[in-house]
Amino acid sequence: RTFRGRRVNAVILLGHGARDPAWAGPFATLRETLAREQPALAVETAFLAFMPPTLEEAVSLLAGRGAARIAIVPVFLARGGHVKDDLPERLDALRRRYPGCALRLAAVAGEAPEVIAAIAAHAAAQADMRPDASCGEIFGSGSGSGSGEQQYGKVWLVGAGPGDPELLTLKAARLISRADAIVYDHLVGEGILALARLDAEIIYAGKEASRHTLPQAQINAMLAALAKRHKIVVRLKGGDPFIFGRGGEETQALSAAGIPFGIVPGVTAASGCAAYAGFPLTHRDHARMLTFATGHLKNGSVDLDWPALARPCQTVVFYMGVAAAEEISQQLMAHGLPADTSVAVVRQATLGGQMSLFSQLDEFPMRLREANFTPPALIVVGEVVRLKAGQS
Ligand code: SAH
């Protein structure tokens, strides 16, 4: 079998070899994976000892088929003994024998940073499986100990998604299950806190539209205090921490206090609500823009750029907008949106109690009152709403 006259590049994965034939297994897998991912590349394995083929046999095979270049990649070989001492001589002999084929000894695969990172990730995942593992160290910046200067653990601003625990990211789930302390908001579902360690300190920071349980400054101070005592502090927020979640204010405060922090994005309520209620947020024919706006009332009214929000061919999603439904409806119509523009209001999206109300711009505030819709709910304005499976 030749390469049908083509001059192809080839790789030889060179391993040490062992008496136990099982040792060759991962090499076969590696070879298959590489060949599958790089179909233009010819891939062979070879071993220094105990198992066939030898390096010479592999080179002979590939050169015989017409390989133009062969990279020999030592896989987990010690750089000293084999790679440095024996191989250059053998390669020189091979080069003389196959002058038409460029042979190159590549860097040892086990030393490549990506390989080290993959092994580290694998090892960390293994440690994770031990229920008693103290995993804090993996995230670095340990908590205060002996030394004079103040040291902090790390505060993670973690997006908990819109409610359904299955919408957590793997990273969020991992941090929640490891956290020493968790400070959570009103909108974080119970199923999510169930992932916390039994001995974790769990603190409710509240924030319902009507009663702000803790002022923001107090939350910031609490995060700093917790980071002094703990290695992993999770600040758990509904949806995505950077979308109407005051994540920006908290990171500013943490950064001013010199406390290390990280952000884990989450599925924002608009995405969860659209997916579970069954309509898209954008559509080539109906909405080429998507705007997230806050309907939060400031001094009894909503301060938004209404002319911009009333432009056609877009979807506008109002967060925290239930109390302002009347004003939203009036302002959008006053600024030119037709009264029959579709509106969906979705309450408790992605949770067991999800309720959706499909209506239109002039009627939805009244329908909300009739149905006694209470927050948390999103108001979605735009023709995409009509694309709900089974409708128009
Ligand atoms: N950071 C969050 C939003 C916080 S503002 C995110 O990215 O989703 C809080 C508002 O989000 C609520 O008033 C409500 O409008 C909306 N919201 C959050 N979770 C929701 C849910 N499960 N169903 C409907 N609306 C939700």
Short mmCIF file of C-alpha atoms and ligand atoms in Angstrom, two decimals:
data_model
loop_
_atom_site.label_atom_id
_atom_site.label_comp_id
_atom_site.label_asym_id
_atom_site.label_seq_id
_atom_site.Cartn_x
_atom_site.Cartn_y
_atom_site.Cartn_z
CA ARG A 1 0.00 0.00 0.00
CA THR A 2 1.48 3.35 -1.03
CA PHE A 3 0.14 6.86 -0.64
CA ARG A 4 -1.07 6.67 -4.27
CA GLY A 5 1.90 8.63 -5.51
CA ARG A 6 1.35 11.50 -3.05
CA ARG A 7 4.20 12.78 -0.92
CA VAL A 8 2.64 12.87 2.52
CA ASN A 9 3.95 13.83 5.92
CA ALA A 10 4.14 11.23 8.61
CA VAL A 11 4.49 10.91 12.36
CA ILE A 12 6.01 8.07 14.32
CA LEU A 13 4.88 7.89 17.92
CA LEU A 14 7.89 6.42 19.63
CA GLY A 15 7.38 4.75 22.98
CA HIS A 16 9.59 2.73 25.24
CA GLY A 17 7.78 -0.58 25.06
CA ALA A 18 7.34 -3.17 27.80
CA ARG A 19 6.99 -6.92 28.29
CA ASP A 20 3.32 -6.55 29.09
CA PRO A 21 1.47 -6.21 25.76
CA ALA A 22 -1.21 -4.10 27.50
CA TRP A 23 1.34 -1.30 27.48
CA ALA A 24 0.85 -0.87 23.73
CA GLY A 25 -2.87 -0.13 24.16
CA PRO A 26 -2.66 3.61 24.78
CA PHE A 27 -0.26 3.92 21.83
CA ALA A 28 -2.75 2.29 19.51
CA THR A 29 -5.43 4.66 20.78
CA LEU A 30 -3.14 7.65 20.37
CA ARG A 31 -2.35 6.58 16.85
CA GLU A 32 -6.02 6.14 15.94
CA THR A 33 -6.95 9.48 17.46
CA LEU A 34 -4.23 11.32 15.61
CA ALA A 35 -5.01 9.59 12.34
CA ARG A 36 -8.69 10.43 12.73
CA GLU A 37 -8.04 14.08 13.58
CA GLN A 38 -5.37 14.59 10.93
CA PRO A 39 -6.51 12.45 8.01
CA ALA A 40 -3.77 13.84 5.76
CA LEU A 41 -1.08 12.55 8.09
CA ALA A 42 0.34 9.01 8.06
CA VAL A 43 0.78 7.76 11.62
CA GLU A 44 2.71 4.78 12.94
CA THR A 45 3.89 3.65 16.35
CA ALA A 46 7.32 2.27 17.17
CA PHE A 47 9.04 1.07 20.32
CA LEU A 48 12.57 1.07 21.66
CA ALA A 49 12.34 -2.33 23.32
CA PHE A 50 10.26 -5.45 23.93
CA MET A 51 7.55 -4.92 21.32
CA PRO A 52 7.44 -4.45 17.56
CA PRO A 53 7.85 -2.53 15.39
CA THR A 54 11.29 -1.03 15.89
CA LEU A 55 11.96 2.53 14.83
CA GLU A 56 13.83 1.20 11.78
CA GLU A 57 10.86 -0.93 10.77
CA ALA A 58 8.44 1.98 11.09
CA VAL A 59 10.67 4.34 9.09
CA SER A 60 11.19 1.69 6.43
CA LEU A 61 7.44 1.21 6.14
CA LEU A 62 6.67 4.91 5.81
CA ALA A 63 9.63 5.74 3.56
CA GLY A 64 8.72 2.77 1.38
CA ARG A 65 5.23 4.18 0.95
CA GLY A 66 6.67 7.52 -0.11
CA ALA A 67 6.54 9.66 3.03
CA ALA A 68 8.19 13.02 2.32
CA ARG A 69 8.84 13.91 5.95
CA ILE A 70 8.71 11.91 9.11
CA ALA A 71 8.55 13.51 12.55
CA ILE A 72 9.55 11.12 15.28
CA VAL A 73 7.72 12.09 18.44
CA PRO A 74 9.07 10.49 21.59
CA VAL A 75 6.13 9.83 23.88
CA PHE A 76 7.02 9.98 27.54
CA LEU A 77 10.61 9.04 27.08
CA ALA A 78 13.30 10.34 29.33
CA ARG A 79 15.17 12.96 27.41
CA GLY A 80 18.54 11.84 28.75
CA GLY A 81 19.27 8.17 28.11
CA HIS A 82 17.29 7.13 25.06
CA VAL A 83 16.43 10.32 23.30
CA LYS A 84 19.75 12.11 23.62
CA ASP A 85 22.22 9.24 23.54
CA ASP A 86 20.90 6.46 21.28
CA LEU A 87 18.51 8.10 18.89
CA PRO A 88 20.71 10.60 17.02
CA GLU A 89 22.98 7.80 15.83
CA ARG A 90 20.10 5.62 14.72
CA LEU A 91 18.54 8.56 12.94
CA ASP A 92 21.77 9.32 11.09
CA ALA A 93 21.88 5.74 9.85
CA LEU A 94 18.23 5.99 8.75
CA ARG A 95 18.85 9.28 6.96
CA ARG A 96 21.67 7.71 4.95
CA ARG A 97 19.41 4.81 4.05
CA TYR A 98 16.38 6.93 3.01
CA PRO A 99 17.85 10.10 1.49
CA GLY A 100 14.53 11.08 -0.11
CA CYS A 101 12.79 11.29 3.24
CA ALA A 102 13.38 14.07 5.79
CA LEU A 103 13.61 12.66 9.30
CA ARG A 104 13.23 14.87 12.32
CA LEU A 105 13.37 14.10 16.00
CA ALA A 106 10.63 16.12 17.67
CA ALA A 107 10.36 17.37 21.24
CA VAL A 108 9.40 14.79 23.84
CA ALA A 109 5.60 14.72 23.93
CA GLY A 110 5.35 14.35 27.67
CA GLU A 111 7.12 17.68 28.15
CA ALA A 112 4.79 19.77 25.99
CA PRO A 113 2.84 22.27 28.14
CA GLU A 114 -0.49 21.10 26.72
CA VAL A 115 0.27 17.53 27.75
CA ILE A 116 1.29 18.61 31.22
CA ALA A 117 -1.93 20.67 31.49
CA ALA A 118 -4.05 17.74 30.35
CA ILE A 119 -2.42 15.42 32.86
CA ALA A 120 -2.85 17.97 35.62
CA ALA A 121 -6.55 18.31 34.75
CA HIS A 122 -6.89 14.54 34.74
CA ALA A 123 -5.17 14.21 38.11
CA ALA A 124 -7.34 16.96 39.58
CA ALA A 125 -10.46 15.18 38.34
CA GLN A 126 -9.30 12.00 40.04
CA ALA A 127 -8.73 13.82 43.32
CA ASP A 128 -12.23 15.22 42.96
CA MET A 129 -13.74 11.76 43.22
CA ARG A 130 -12.54 11.34 46.77
CA PRO A 131 -15.33 12.61 48.98
CA ASP A 132 -12.92 13.66 51.71
CA ALA A 133 -10.52 15.45 49.40
CA SER A 134 -9.50 18.91 50.48
CA CYS A 135 -9.37 20.46 47.07
CA GLY A 136 -8.82 24.09 47.92
CA GLU A 137 -5.16 24.07 47.02
CA ILE A 138 -5.90 23.37 43.39
CA PHE A 139 -7.16 26.92 43.00
CA GLY A 140 -4.09 28.45 44.58
CA SER A 141 -3.81 31.51 46.83
CA GLY A 142 -4.19 29.70 50.15
CA SER A 143 -5.80 31.28 53.19
CA GLY A 144 -4.05 33.28 55.86
CA SER A 145 -1.38 31.43 57.76
CA GLY A 146 1.76 32.22 59.80
CA SER A 147 3.12 35.05 57.70
CA GLY A 148 2.58 38.62 58.88
CA GLU A 149 0.79 40.05 55.89
CA GLN A 150 -2.88 39.48 55.22
CA GLN A 151 -3.62 36.62 52.88
CA TYR A 152 -6.94 35.86 51.30
CA GLY A 153 -8.65 32.87 49.83
CA LYS A 154 -10.33 33.29 46.50
CA VAL A 155 -13.83 34.58 45.91
CA TRP A 156 -15.62 33.08 42.94
CA LEU A 157 -18.56 34.94 41.45
CA VAL A 158 -20.49 32.02 40.11
CA GLY A 159 -23.48 32.15 37.80
CA ALA A 160 -26.08 29.65 39.01
CA GLY A 161 -28.21 29.83 35.87
CA PRO A 162 -31.94 30.51 35.84
CA GLY A 163 -32.95 27.75 38.24
CA ASP A 164 -32.80 24.25 36.79
CA PRO A 165 -29.68 22.75 38.42
CA GLU A 166 -28.89 20.94 35.17
CA LEU A 167 -28.17 24.32 33.60
CA LEU A 168 -25.19 24.84 35.88
CA THR A 169 -21.83 24.79 34.16
CA LEU A 170 -19.44 22.02 35.18
CA LYS A 171 -17.19 24.66 36.66
CA ALA A 172 -20.00 26.12 38.75
CA ALA A 173 -21.00 22.68 40.02
CA ARG A 174 -17.42 21.86 40.92
CA LEU A 175 -16.85 25.10 42.81
CA ILE A 176 -20.17 24.85 44.66
CA SER A 177 -19.35 21.32 45.75
CA ARG A 178 -15.95 22.43 47.06
CA ALA A 179 -16.71 25.81 48.57
CA ASP A 180 -15.91 26.49 52.21
CA ALA A 181 -18.51 29.26 52.19
CA ILE A 182 -21.37 30.15 49.85
CA VAL A 183 -23.15 33.49 49.79
CA TYR A 184 -26.27 33.13 47.69
CA ASP A 185 -29.05 35.28 46.30
CA HIS A 186 -32.80 35.03 46.35
CA LEU A 187 -32.91 33.59 42.83
CA VAL A 188 -30.65 30.62 43.42
CA GLY A 189 -32.63 27.38 43.45
CA GLU A 190 -32.55 24.88 46.27
CA GLY A 191 -31.45 22.03 44.05
CA ILE A 192 -28.27 23.97 43.45
CA LEU A 193 -27.40 24.50 47.11
CA ALA A 194 -27.88 20.78 47.61
CA LEU A 195 -24.51 20.38 45.89
CA ALA A 196 -22.73 22.22 48.70
CA ARG A 197 -20.52 20.46 51.22
CA LEU A 198 -22.36 19.54 54.40
CA ASP A 199 -19.89 21.55 56.47
CA ALA A 200 -19.93 24.61 54.19
CA GLU A 201 -20.94 27.93 55.66
CA ILE A 202 -24.05 28.97 53.73
CA ILE A 203 -25.25 32.55 53.90
CA TYR A 204 -28.34 34.11 52.36
CA ALA A 205 -27.73 37.57 50.95
CA GLY A 206 -31.24 38.01 49.70
CA LYS A 207 -32.38 40.71 47.34
CA GLU A 208 -35.97 40.52 46.35
CA ALA A 209 -37.28 43.50 44.44
CA SER A 210 -39.21 44.78 47.43
CA ARG A 211 -36.88 44.02 50.33
CA HIS A 212 -33.14 44.22 49.94
CA THR A 213 -32.04 41.83 52.63
CA LEU A 214 -28.45 43.05 52.76
CA PRO A 215 -27.13 46.31 51.36
CA GLN A 216 -24.50 45.84 48.68
CA ALA A 217 -21.73 47.38 50.84
CA GLN A 218 -22.45 44.82 53.52
CA ILE A 219 -22.27 41.97 51.02
CA ASN A 220 -18.91 43.26 49.81
CA ALA A 221 -17.61 43.46 53.38
CA MET A 222 -18.88 39.97 54.10
CA LEU A 223 -17.11 38.54 51.05
CA ALA A 224 -13.86 40.11 52.25
CA ALA A 225 -14.33 38.72 55.75
CA LEU A 226 -15.08 35.23 54.42
CA ALA A 227 -12.06 35.33 52.14
CA LYS A 228 -9.90 35.92 55.21
CA ARG A 229 -11.12 32.74 56.83
CA HIS A 230 -11.67 30.46 53.86
CA LYS A 231 -9.88 29.25 50.78
CA ILE A 232 -12.85 28.98 48.47
CA VAL A 233 -15.70 31.43 48.83
CA VAL A 234 -18.47 31.15 46.27
CA ARG A 235 -20.67 34.15 45.64
CA LEU A 236 -23.58 32.45 43.93
CA LYS A 237 -25.81 34.56 41.75
CA GLY A 238 -28.86 33.76 39.66
CA GLY A 239 -28.28 33.58 35.92
CA ASP A 240 -25.04 35.20 34.84
CA PRO A 241 -23.17 37.27 37.43
CA PHE A 242 -22.44 40.05 34.96
CA ILE A 243 -25.98 40.50 33.66
CA PHE A 244 -28.00 42.68 36.04
CA GLY A 245 -26.40 40.80 38.89
CA ARG A 246 -24.24 43.54 40.41
CA GLY A 247 -21.27 41.31 39.65
CA GLY A 248 -19.46 44.38 38.40
CA GLU A 249 -19.86 46.16 41.74
CA GLU A 250 -18.66 43.13 43.66
CA THR A 251 -15.57 42.62 41.52
CA GLN A 252 -14.72 46.32 41.88
CA ALA A 253 -14.94 46.00 45.65
CA LEU A 254 -12.90 42.78 45.73
CA SER A 255 -10.28 44.22 43.50
CA ALA A 256 -10.04 47.40 45.62
CA ALA A 257 -9.57 45.23 48.71
CA GLY A 258 -6.85 43.17 47.00
CA ILE A 259 -8.84 39.95 47.24
CA PRO A 260 -8.28 37.43 44.43
CA PHE A 261 -11.43 36.54 42.56
CA GLY A 262 -12.66 34.62 39.54
CA ILE A 263 -15.85 34.72 37.50
CA VAL A 264 -17.86 31.77 36.28
CA PRO A 265 -20.45 32.76 33.68
CA GLY A 266 -23.93 31.30 33.84
CA VAL A 267 -26.96 30.80 31.62
CA THR A 268 -28.80 34.08 31.86
CA ALA A 269 -32.56 34.11 32.54
CA ALA A 270 -33.34 35.28 28.99
CA SER A 271 -31.65 32.23 27.48
CA GLY A 272 -33.24 29.85 29.96
CA CYS A 273 -36.67 31.39 29.51
CA ALA A 274 -36.57 31.37 25.70
CA ALA A 275 -35.31 27.79 25.58
CA TYR A 276 -37.82 26.40 28.05
CA ALA A 277 -40.77 28.46 26.80
CA GLY A 278 -39.91 27.40 23.26
CA PHE A 279 -39.11 30.48 21.17
CA PRO A 280 -35.83 31.88 19.84
CA LEU A 281 -34.46 35.26 20.89
CA THR A 282 -33.16 36.14 17.44
CA HIS A 283 -34.32 35.08 14.00
CA ARG A 284 -33.08 36.18 10.61
CA ASP A 285 -36.57 37.25 9.55
CA HIS A 286 -37.84 38.75 12.79
CA ALA A 287 -35.11 40.00 15.08
CA ARG A 288 -31.61 41.01 14.13
CA MET A 289 -30.98 42.72 17.43
CA LEU A 290 -31.42 41.56 20.97
CA THR A 291 -31.54 43.97 23.87
CA PHE A 292 -31.48 43.15 27.57
CA ALA A 293 -33.01 45.97 29.59
CA THR A 294 -33.79 46.37 33.24
CA GLY A 295 -37.35 47.29 34.10
CA HIS A 296 -36.32 48.05 37.65
CA LEU A 297 -38.15 51.09 38.98
CA LYS A 298 -36.13 54.06 40.17
CA ASN A 299 -38.22 56.66 41.98
CA GLY A 300 -41.35 55.03 40.61
CA SER A 301 -40.45 55.03 36.93
CA VAL A 302 -38.27 53.22 34.41
CA ASP A 303 -35.40 55.24 33.00
CA LEU A 304 -34.68 53.76 29.57
CA ASP A 305 -33.97 54.86 26.02
CA TRP A 306 -37.51 54.19 24.80
CA PRO A 307 -37.02 55.32 21.17
CA ALA A 308 -34.22 52.74 20.84
CA LEU A 309 -36.25 49.99 22.51
CA ALA A 310 -39.24 50.67 20.27
CA ARG A 311 -37.31 50.13 17.04
CA PRO A 312 -38.59 47.30 14.87
CA CYS A 313 -36.84 44.00 14.05
CA GLN A 314 -35.47 43.43 17.50
CA THR A 315 -36.25 41.47 20.62
CA VAL A 316 -36.25 43.32 23.91
CA VAL A 317 -36.03 41.33 27.11
CA PHE A 318 -36.94 43.15 30.30
CA TYR A 319 -35.45 41.80 33.50
CA MET A 320 -37.10 42.85 36.78
CA GLY A 321 -39.93 44.33 34.76
CA VAL A 322 -43.15 42.94 36.27
CA ALA A 323 -43.83 45.93 38.51
CA ALA A 324 -43.23 48.25 35.55
CA ALA A 325 -45.35 46.30 33.04
CA GLU A 326 -47.81 49.16 32.59
CA GLU A 327 -45.09 51.70 31.90
CA ILE A 328 -43.23 49.38 29.54
CA SER A 329 -46.38 48.79 27.54
CA GLN A 330 -47.30 52.50 27.40
CA GLN A 331 -43.83 53.76 26.54
CA LEU A 332 -43.17 51.24 23.77
CA MET A 333 -46.51 52.04 22.13
CA ALA A 334 -45.98 55.78 22.56
CA HIS A 335 -42.64 55.41 20.79
CA GLY A 336 -44.11 53.59 17.82
CA LEU A 337 -44.35 49.84 18.50
CA PRO A 338 -47.71 48.50 17.28
CA ALA A 339 -50.19 47.51 19.97
CA ASP A 340 -50.35 43.98 18.63
CA THR A 341 -46.60 43.33 18.96
CA SER A 342 -46.15 39.93 20.56
CA VAL A 343 -45.16 39.71 24.20
CA ALA A 344 -44.34 36.72 26.35
CA VAL A 345 -43.99 36.86 30.10
CA VAL A 346 -42.27 33.86 31.61
CA ARG A 347 -42.26 33.29 35.33
CA GLN A 348 -39.97 30.89 37.20
CA ALA A 349 -38.38 29.89 33.92
CA THR A 350 -36.66 26.46 33.86
CA LEU A 351 -38.13 25.60 37.27
CA GLY A 352 -40.99 23.27 38.15
CA GLY A 353 -43.38 26.20 38.54
CA GLN A 354 -42.66 27.76 35.15
CA MET A 355 -45.63 29.71 33.78
CA SER A 356 -45.78 31.49 30.43
CA LEU A 357 -48.24 34.09 29.33
CA PHE A 358 -48.46 34.89 25.63
CA SER A 359 -50.09 38.17 24.84
CA GLN A 360 -49.57 41.45 23.04
CA LEU A 361 -48.18 44.84 23.90
CA ASP A 362 -51.40 46.64 24.81
CA GLU A 363 -52.93 43.77 26.76
CA PHE A 364 -50.18 42.05 28.66
CA PRO A 365 -50.17 44.29 31.80
CA MET A 366 -53.85 43.54 32.35
CA ARG A 367 -53.37 39.84 31.69
CA LEU A 368 -50.48 39.81 34.18
CA ARG A 369 -52.70 41.29 36.85
CA GLU A 370 -55.49 38.83 36.09
CA ALA A 371 -53.11 35.90 36.31
CA ASN A 372 -51.53 37.40 39.43
CA PHE A 373 -48.05 37.05 37.95
CA THR A 374 -45.40 37.81 40.53
CA PRO A 375 -41.62 38.09 40.07
CA PRO A 376 -39.25 36.62 39.08
CA ALA A 377 -40.44 36.92 35.53
CA LEU A 378 -39.07 38.13 32.24
CA ILE A 379 -40.97 40.17 29.71
CA VAL A 380 -40.00 39.41 26.14
CA VAL A 381 -41.21 41.83 23.48
CA GLY A 382 -40.88 40.95 19.81
CA GLU A 383 -42.19 38.85 16.97
CA VAL A 384 -39.88 35.93 17.86
CA VAL A 385 -42.34 35.10 20.60
CA ARG A 386 -44.81 33.94 17.95
CA LEU A 387 -42.34 31.34 16.73
CA LYS A 388 -43.07 29.23 19.76
CA ALA A 389 -43.34 25.67 18.60
CA GLY A 390 -46.93 24.89 17.73
CA GLN A 391 -47.93 28.53 17.26
CA SER A 392 -48.27 30.46 13.99
N1 SAH B 1 -28.12 37.78 36.74
C1 SAH B 1 -29.44 37.33 36.42
C2 SAH B 1 -30.47 38.43 36.46
C3 SAH B 1 -30.64 39.08 37.80
S1 SAH B 1 -31.90 40.31 37.80
C4 SAH B 1 -29.42 36.62 35.06
O1 SAH B 1 -28.44 36.70 34.34
O2 SAH B 1 -30.42 35.97 34.74
C5 SAH B 1 -33.27 39.40 38.36
C6 SAH B 1 -34.31 39.25 37.29
O3 SAH B 1 -33.94 38.19 36.42
C7 SAH B 1 -35.67 38.85 37.79
O4 SAH B 1 -36.39 39.97 38.24
C8 SAH B 1 -36.29 38.26 36.56
O5 SAH B 1 -36.70 39.27 35.67
C9 SAH B 1 -35.11 37.57 35.93
N2 SAH B 1 -35.05 36.13 36.26
C10 SAH B 1 -34.10 35.50 36.93
N3 SAH B 1 -34.37 34.19 37.02
C11 SAH B 1 -35.53 34.00 36.39
C12 SAH B 1 -36.36 32.88 36.13
N4 SAH B 1 -36.01 31.64 36.53
N5 SAH B 1 -37.49 33.04 35.42
C13 SAH B 1 -37.83 34.26 34.98
N6 SAH B 1 -37.11 35.36 35.21
C14 SAH B 1 -35.97 35.24 35.90
#
